mmCIF file with all atom_site columns, C-alpha atoms in Angstrom:
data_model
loop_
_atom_site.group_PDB
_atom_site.id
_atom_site.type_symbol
_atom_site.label_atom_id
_atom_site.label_alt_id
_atom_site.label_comp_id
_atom_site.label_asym_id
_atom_site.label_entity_id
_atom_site.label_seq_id
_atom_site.pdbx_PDB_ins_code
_atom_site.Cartn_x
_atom_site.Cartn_y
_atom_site.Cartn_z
_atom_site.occupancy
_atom_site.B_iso_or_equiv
_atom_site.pdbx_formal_charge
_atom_site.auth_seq_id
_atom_site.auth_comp_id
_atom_site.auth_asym_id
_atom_site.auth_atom_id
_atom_site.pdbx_PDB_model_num
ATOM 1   C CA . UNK A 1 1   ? 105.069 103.540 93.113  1.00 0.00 ? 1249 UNK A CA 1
ATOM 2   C CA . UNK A 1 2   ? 104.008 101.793 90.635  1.00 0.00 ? 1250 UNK A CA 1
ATOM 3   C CA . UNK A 1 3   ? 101.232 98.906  91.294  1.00 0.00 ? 1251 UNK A CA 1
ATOM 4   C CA . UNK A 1 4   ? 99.532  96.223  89.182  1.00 0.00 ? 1252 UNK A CA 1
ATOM 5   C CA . UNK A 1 5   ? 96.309  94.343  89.897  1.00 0.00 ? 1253 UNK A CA 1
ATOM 6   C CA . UNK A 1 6   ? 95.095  90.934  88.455  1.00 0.00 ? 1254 UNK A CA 1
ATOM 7   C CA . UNK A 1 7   ? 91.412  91.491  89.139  1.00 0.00 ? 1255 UNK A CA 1
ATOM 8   C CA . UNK A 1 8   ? 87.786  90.920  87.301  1.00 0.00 ? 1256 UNK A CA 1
ATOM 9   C CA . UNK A 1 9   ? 85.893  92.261  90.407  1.00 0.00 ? 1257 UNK A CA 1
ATOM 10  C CA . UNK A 1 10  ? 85.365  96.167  89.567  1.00 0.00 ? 1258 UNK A CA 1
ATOM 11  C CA . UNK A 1 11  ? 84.009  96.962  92.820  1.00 0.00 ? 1259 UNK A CA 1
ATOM 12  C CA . UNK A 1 12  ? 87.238  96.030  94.457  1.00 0.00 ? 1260 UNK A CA 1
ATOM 13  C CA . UNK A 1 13  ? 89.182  97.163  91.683  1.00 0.00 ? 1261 UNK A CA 1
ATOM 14  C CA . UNK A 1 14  ? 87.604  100.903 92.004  1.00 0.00 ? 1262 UNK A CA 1
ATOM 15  C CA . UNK A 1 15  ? 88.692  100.955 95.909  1.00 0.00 ? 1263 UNK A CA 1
ATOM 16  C CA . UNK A 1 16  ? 92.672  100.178 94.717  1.00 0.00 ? 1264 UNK A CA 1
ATOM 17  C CA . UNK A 1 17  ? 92.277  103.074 92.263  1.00 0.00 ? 1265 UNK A CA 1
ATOM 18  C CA . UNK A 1 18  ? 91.480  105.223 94.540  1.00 0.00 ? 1266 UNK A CA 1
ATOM 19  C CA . UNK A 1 19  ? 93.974  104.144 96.876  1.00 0.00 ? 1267 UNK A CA 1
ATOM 20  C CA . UNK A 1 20  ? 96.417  104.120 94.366  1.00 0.00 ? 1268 UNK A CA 1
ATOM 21  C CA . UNK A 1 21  ? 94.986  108.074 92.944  1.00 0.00 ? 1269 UNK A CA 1
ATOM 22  C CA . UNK A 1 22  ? 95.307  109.104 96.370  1.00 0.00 ? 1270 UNK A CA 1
ATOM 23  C CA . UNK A 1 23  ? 98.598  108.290 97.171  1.00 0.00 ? 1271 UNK A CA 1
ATOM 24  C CA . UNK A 1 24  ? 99.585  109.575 93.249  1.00 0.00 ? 1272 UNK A CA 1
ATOM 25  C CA . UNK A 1 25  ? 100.457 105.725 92.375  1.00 0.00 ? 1273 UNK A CA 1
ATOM 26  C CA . UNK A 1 26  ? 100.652 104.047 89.064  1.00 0.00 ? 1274 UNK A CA 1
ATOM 27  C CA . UNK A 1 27  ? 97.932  101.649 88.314  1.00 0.00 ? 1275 UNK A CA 1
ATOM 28  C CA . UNK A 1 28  ? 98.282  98.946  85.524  1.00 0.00 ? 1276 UNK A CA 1
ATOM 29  C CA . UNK A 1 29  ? 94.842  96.440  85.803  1.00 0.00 ? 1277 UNK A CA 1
ATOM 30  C CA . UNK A 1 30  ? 95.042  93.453  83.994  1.00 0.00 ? 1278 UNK A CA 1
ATOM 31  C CA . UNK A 1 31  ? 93.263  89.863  83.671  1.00 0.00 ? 1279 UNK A CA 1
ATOM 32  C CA . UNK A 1 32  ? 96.400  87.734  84.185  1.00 0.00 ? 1280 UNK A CA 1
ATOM 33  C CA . UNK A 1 33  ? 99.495  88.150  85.434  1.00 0.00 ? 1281 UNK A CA 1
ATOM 34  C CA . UNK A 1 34  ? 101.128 87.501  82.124  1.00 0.00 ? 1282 UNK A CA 1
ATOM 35  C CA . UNK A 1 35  ? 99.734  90.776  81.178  1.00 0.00 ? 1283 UNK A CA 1
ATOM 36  C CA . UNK A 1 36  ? 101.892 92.784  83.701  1.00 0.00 ? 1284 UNK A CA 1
ATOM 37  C CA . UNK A 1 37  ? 104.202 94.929  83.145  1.00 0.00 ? 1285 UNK A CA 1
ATOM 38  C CA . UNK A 1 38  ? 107.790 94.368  84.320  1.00 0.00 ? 1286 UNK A CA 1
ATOM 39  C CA . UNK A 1 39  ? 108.707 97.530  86.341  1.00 0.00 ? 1287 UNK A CA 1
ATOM 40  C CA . UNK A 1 40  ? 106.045 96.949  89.065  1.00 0.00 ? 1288 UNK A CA 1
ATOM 41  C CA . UNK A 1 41  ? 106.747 97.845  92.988  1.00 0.00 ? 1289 UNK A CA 1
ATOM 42  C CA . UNK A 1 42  ? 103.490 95.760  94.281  1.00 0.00 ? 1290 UNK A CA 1
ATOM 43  C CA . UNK A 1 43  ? 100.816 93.307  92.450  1.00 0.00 ? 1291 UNK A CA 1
ATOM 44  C CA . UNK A 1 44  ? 97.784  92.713  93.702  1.00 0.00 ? 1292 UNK A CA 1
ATOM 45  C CA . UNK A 1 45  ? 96.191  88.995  92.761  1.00 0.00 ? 1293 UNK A CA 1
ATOM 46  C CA . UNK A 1 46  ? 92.724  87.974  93.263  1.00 0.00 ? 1294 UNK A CA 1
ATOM 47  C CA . UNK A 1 47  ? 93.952  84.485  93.859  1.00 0.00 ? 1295 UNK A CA 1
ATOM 48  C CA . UNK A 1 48  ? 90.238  83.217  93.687  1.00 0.00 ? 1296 UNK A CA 1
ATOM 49  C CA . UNK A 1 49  ? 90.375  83.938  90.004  1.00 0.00 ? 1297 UNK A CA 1
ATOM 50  C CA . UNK A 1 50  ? 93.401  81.827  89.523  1.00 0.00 ? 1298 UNK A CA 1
ATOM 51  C CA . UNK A 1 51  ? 94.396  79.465  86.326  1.00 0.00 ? 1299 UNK A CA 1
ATOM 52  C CA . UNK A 1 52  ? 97.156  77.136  85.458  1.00 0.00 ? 1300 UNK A CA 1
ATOM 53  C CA . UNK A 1 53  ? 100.457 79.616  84.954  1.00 0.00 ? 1301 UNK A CA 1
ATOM 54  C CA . UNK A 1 54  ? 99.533  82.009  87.524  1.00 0.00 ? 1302 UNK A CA 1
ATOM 55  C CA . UNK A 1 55  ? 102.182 80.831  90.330  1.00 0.00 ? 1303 UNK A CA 1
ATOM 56  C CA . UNK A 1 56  ? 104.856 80.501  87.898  1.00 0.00 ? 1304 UNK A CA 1
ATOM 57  C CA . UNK A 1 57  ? 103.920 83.783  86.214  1.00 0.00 ? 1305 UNK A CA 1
ATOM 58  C CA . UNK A 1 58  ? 104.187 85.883  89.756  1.00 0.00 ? 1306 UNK A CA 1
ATOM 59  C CA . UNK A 1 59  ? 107.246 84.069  90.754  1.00 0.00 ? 1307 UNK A CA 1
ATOM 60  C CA . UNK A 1 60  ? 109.402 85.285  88.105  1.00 0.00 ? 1308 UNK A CA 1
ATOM 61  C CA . UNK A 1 61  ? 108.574 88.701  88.917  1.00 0.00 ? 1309 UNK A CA 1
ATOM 62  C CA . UNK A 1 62  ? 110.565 91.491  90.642  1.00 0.00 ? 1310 UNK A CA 1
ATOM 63  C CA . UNK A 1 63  ? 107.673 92.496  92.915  1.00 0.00 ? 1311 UNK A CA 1
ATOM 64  C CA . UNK A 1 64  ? 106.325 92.236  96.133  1.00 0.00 ? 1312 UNK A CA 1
ATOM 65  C CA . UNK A 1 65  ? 103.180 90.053  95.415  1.00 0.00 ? 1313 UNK A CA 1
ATOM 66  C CA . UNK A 1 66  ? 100.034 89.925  97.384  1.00 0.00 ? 1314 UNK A CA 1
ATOM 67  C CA . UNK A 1 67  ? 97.477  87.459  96.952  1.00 0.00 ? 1315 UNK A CA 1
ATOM 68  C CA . UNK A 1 68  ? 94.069  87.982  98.208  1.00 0.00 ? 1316 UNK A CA 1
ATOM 69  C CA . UNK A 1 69  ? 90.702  86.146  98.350  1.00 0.00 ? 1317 UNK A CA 1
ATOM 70  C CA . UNK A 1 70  ? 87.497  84.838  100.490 1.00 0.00 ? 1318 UNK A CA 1
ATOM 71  C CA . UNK A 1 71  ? 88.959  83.642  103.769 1.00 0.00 ? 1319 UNK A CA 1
ATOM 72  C CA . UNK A 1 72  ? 86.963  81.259  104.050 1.00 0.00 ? 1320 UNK A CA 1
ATOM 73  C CA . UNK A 1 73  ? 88.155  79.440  100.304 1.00 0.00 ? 1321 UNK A CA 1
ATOM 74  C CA . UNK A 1 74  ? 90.935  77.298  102.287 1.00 0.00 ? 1322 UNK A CA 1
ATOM 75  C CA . UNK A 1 75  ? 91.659  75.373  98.728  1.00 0.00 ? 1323 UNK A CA 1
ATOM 76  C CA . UNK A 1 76  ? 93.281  79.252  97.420  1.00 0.00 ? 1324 UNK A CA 1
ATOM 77  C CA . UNK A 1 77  ? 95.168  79.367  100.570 1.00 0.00 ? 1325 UNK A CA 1
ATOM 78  C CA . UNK A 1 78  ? 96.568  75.719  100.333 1.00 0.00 ? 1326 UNK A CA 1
ATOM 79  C CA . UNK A 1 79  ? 97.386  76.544  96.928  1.00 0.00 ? 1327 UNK A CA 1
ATOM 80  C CA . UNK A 1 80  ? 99.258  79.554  97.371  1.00 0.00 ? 1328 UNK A CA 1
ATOM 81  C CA . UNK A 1 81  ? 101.098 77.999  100.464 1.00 0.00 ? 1329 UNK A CA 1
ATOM 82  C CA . UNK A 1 82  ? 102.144 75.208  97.832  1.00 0.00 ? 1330 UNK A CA 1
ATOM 83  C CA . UNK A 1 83  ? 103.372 77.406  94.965  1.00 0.00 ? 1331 UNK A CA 1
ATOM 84  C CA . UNK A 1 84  ? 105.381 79.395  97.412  1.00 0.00 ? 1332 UNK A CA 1
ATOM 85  C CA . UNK A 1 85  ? 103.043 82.967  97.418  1.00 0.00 ? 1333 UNK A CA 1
ATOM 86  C CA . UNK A 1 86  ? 101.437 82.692  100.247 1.00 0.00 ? 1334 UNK A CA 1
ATOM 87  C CA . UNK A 1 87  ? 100.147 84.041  102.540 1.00 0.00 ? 1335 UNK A CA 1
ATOM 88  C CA . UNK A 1 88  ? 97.003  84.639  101.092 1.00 0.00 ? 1336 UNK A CA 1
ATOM 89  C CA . UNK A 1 89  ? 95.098  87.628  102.565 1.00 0.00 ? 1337 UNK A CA 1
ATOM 90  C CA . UNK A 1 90  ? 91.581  87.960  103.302 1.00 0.00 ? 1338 UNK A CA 1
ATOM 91  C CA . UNK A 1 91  ? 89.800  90.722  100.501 1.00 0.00 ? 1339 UNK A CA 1
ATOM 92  C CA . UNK A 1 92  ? 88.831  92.744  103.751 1.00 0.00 ? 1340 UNK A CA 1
ATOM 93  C CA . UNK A 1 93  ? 92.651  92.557  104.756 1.00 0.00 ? 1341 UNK A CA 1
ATOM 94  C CA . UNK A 1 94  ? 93.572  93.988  101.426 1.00 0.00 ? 1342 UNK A CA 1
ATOM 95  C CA . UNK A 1 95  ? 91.076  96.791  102.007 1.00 0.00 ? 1343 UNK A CA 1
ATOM 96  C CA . UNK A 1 96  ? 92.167  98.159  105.302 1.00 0.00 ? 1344 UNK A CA 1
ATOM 97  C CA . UNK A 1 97  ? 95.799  97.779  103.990 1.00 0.00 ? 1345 UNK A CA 1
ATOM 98  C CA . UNK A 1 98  ? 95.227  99.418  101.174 1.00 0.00 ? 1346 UNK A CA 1
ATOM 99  C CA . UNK A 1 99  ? 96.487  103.212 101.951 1.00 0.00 ? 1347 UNK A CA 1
ATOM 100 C CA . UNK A 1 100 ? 99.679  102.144 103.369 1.00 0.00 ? 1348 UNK A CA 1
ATOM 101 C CA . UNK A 1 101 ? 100.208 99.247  100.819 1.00 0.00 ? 1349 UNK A CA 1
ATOM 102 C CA . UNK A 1 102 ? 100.445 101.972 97.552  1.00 0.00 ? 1350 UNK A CA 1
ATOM 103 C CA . UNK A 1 103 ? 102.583 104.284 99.281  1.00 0.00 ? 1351 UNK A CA 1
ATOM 104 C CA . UNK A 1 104 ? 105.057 101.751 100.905 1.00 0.00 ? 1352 UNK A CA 1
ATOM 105 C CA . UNK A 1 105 ? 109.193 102.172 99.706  1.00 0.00 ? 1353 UNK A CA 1
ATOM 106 C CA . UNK A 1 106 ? 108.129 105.456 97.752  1.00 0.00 ? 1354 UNK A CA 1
ATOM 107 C CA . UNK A 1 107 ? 110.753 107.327 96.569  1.00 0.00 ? 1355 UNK A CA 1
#
């Protein structure tokens, strides 16, 4: 599998990499998703982080696209509802996910 993350924070960042090490995945991080390579399975946003382009950027990809940020930041999720991304997860979400999110439609 081969994942991408748009992320600054490096804490959160190191727990995907070791997700993705664990479960031998490809990681690719990056600072917007303009930056991503093509041939991903998953990408991982920090939606938080967002600028203008983002939504248009992850719609044209072939990827299953996960957005994630505070829970509590209900402008991100109203704005990934309205670019047609959503749902927006909460970062703990993302977290728990994680092992079975890197691993998911291996072959």
């Amino acid at each position: 599998m081969r994942v991408g993350a748009v992320i600054d924070d490096l804490m959160l960042f190191s727990r995907i990499d070791a997700a993705a090490s664990a479960a031998d995945a490809s990681l690719v991080r990056v600072s917007s998703p303009a930056e991503l390579p093509a041939d991903l399975d998953l990408v991982l946003v920090d939606w938080s982080a967002r600028q203008p382009g983002w939504a248009d950027a992850l719609a044209a990809l072939d990827a299953r696209v996960i957005l994630f940020g505070r829970h509590t930041d209900l402008e991100a999720h109203a704005d990934a509802r309205a670019a047609g991304l959503g749902p927006m997860w909460a970062r703990s979400k993302l977290v728990g996910e994680l092992p079975s999110l890197v691993v998911r439609d291996r072959t």
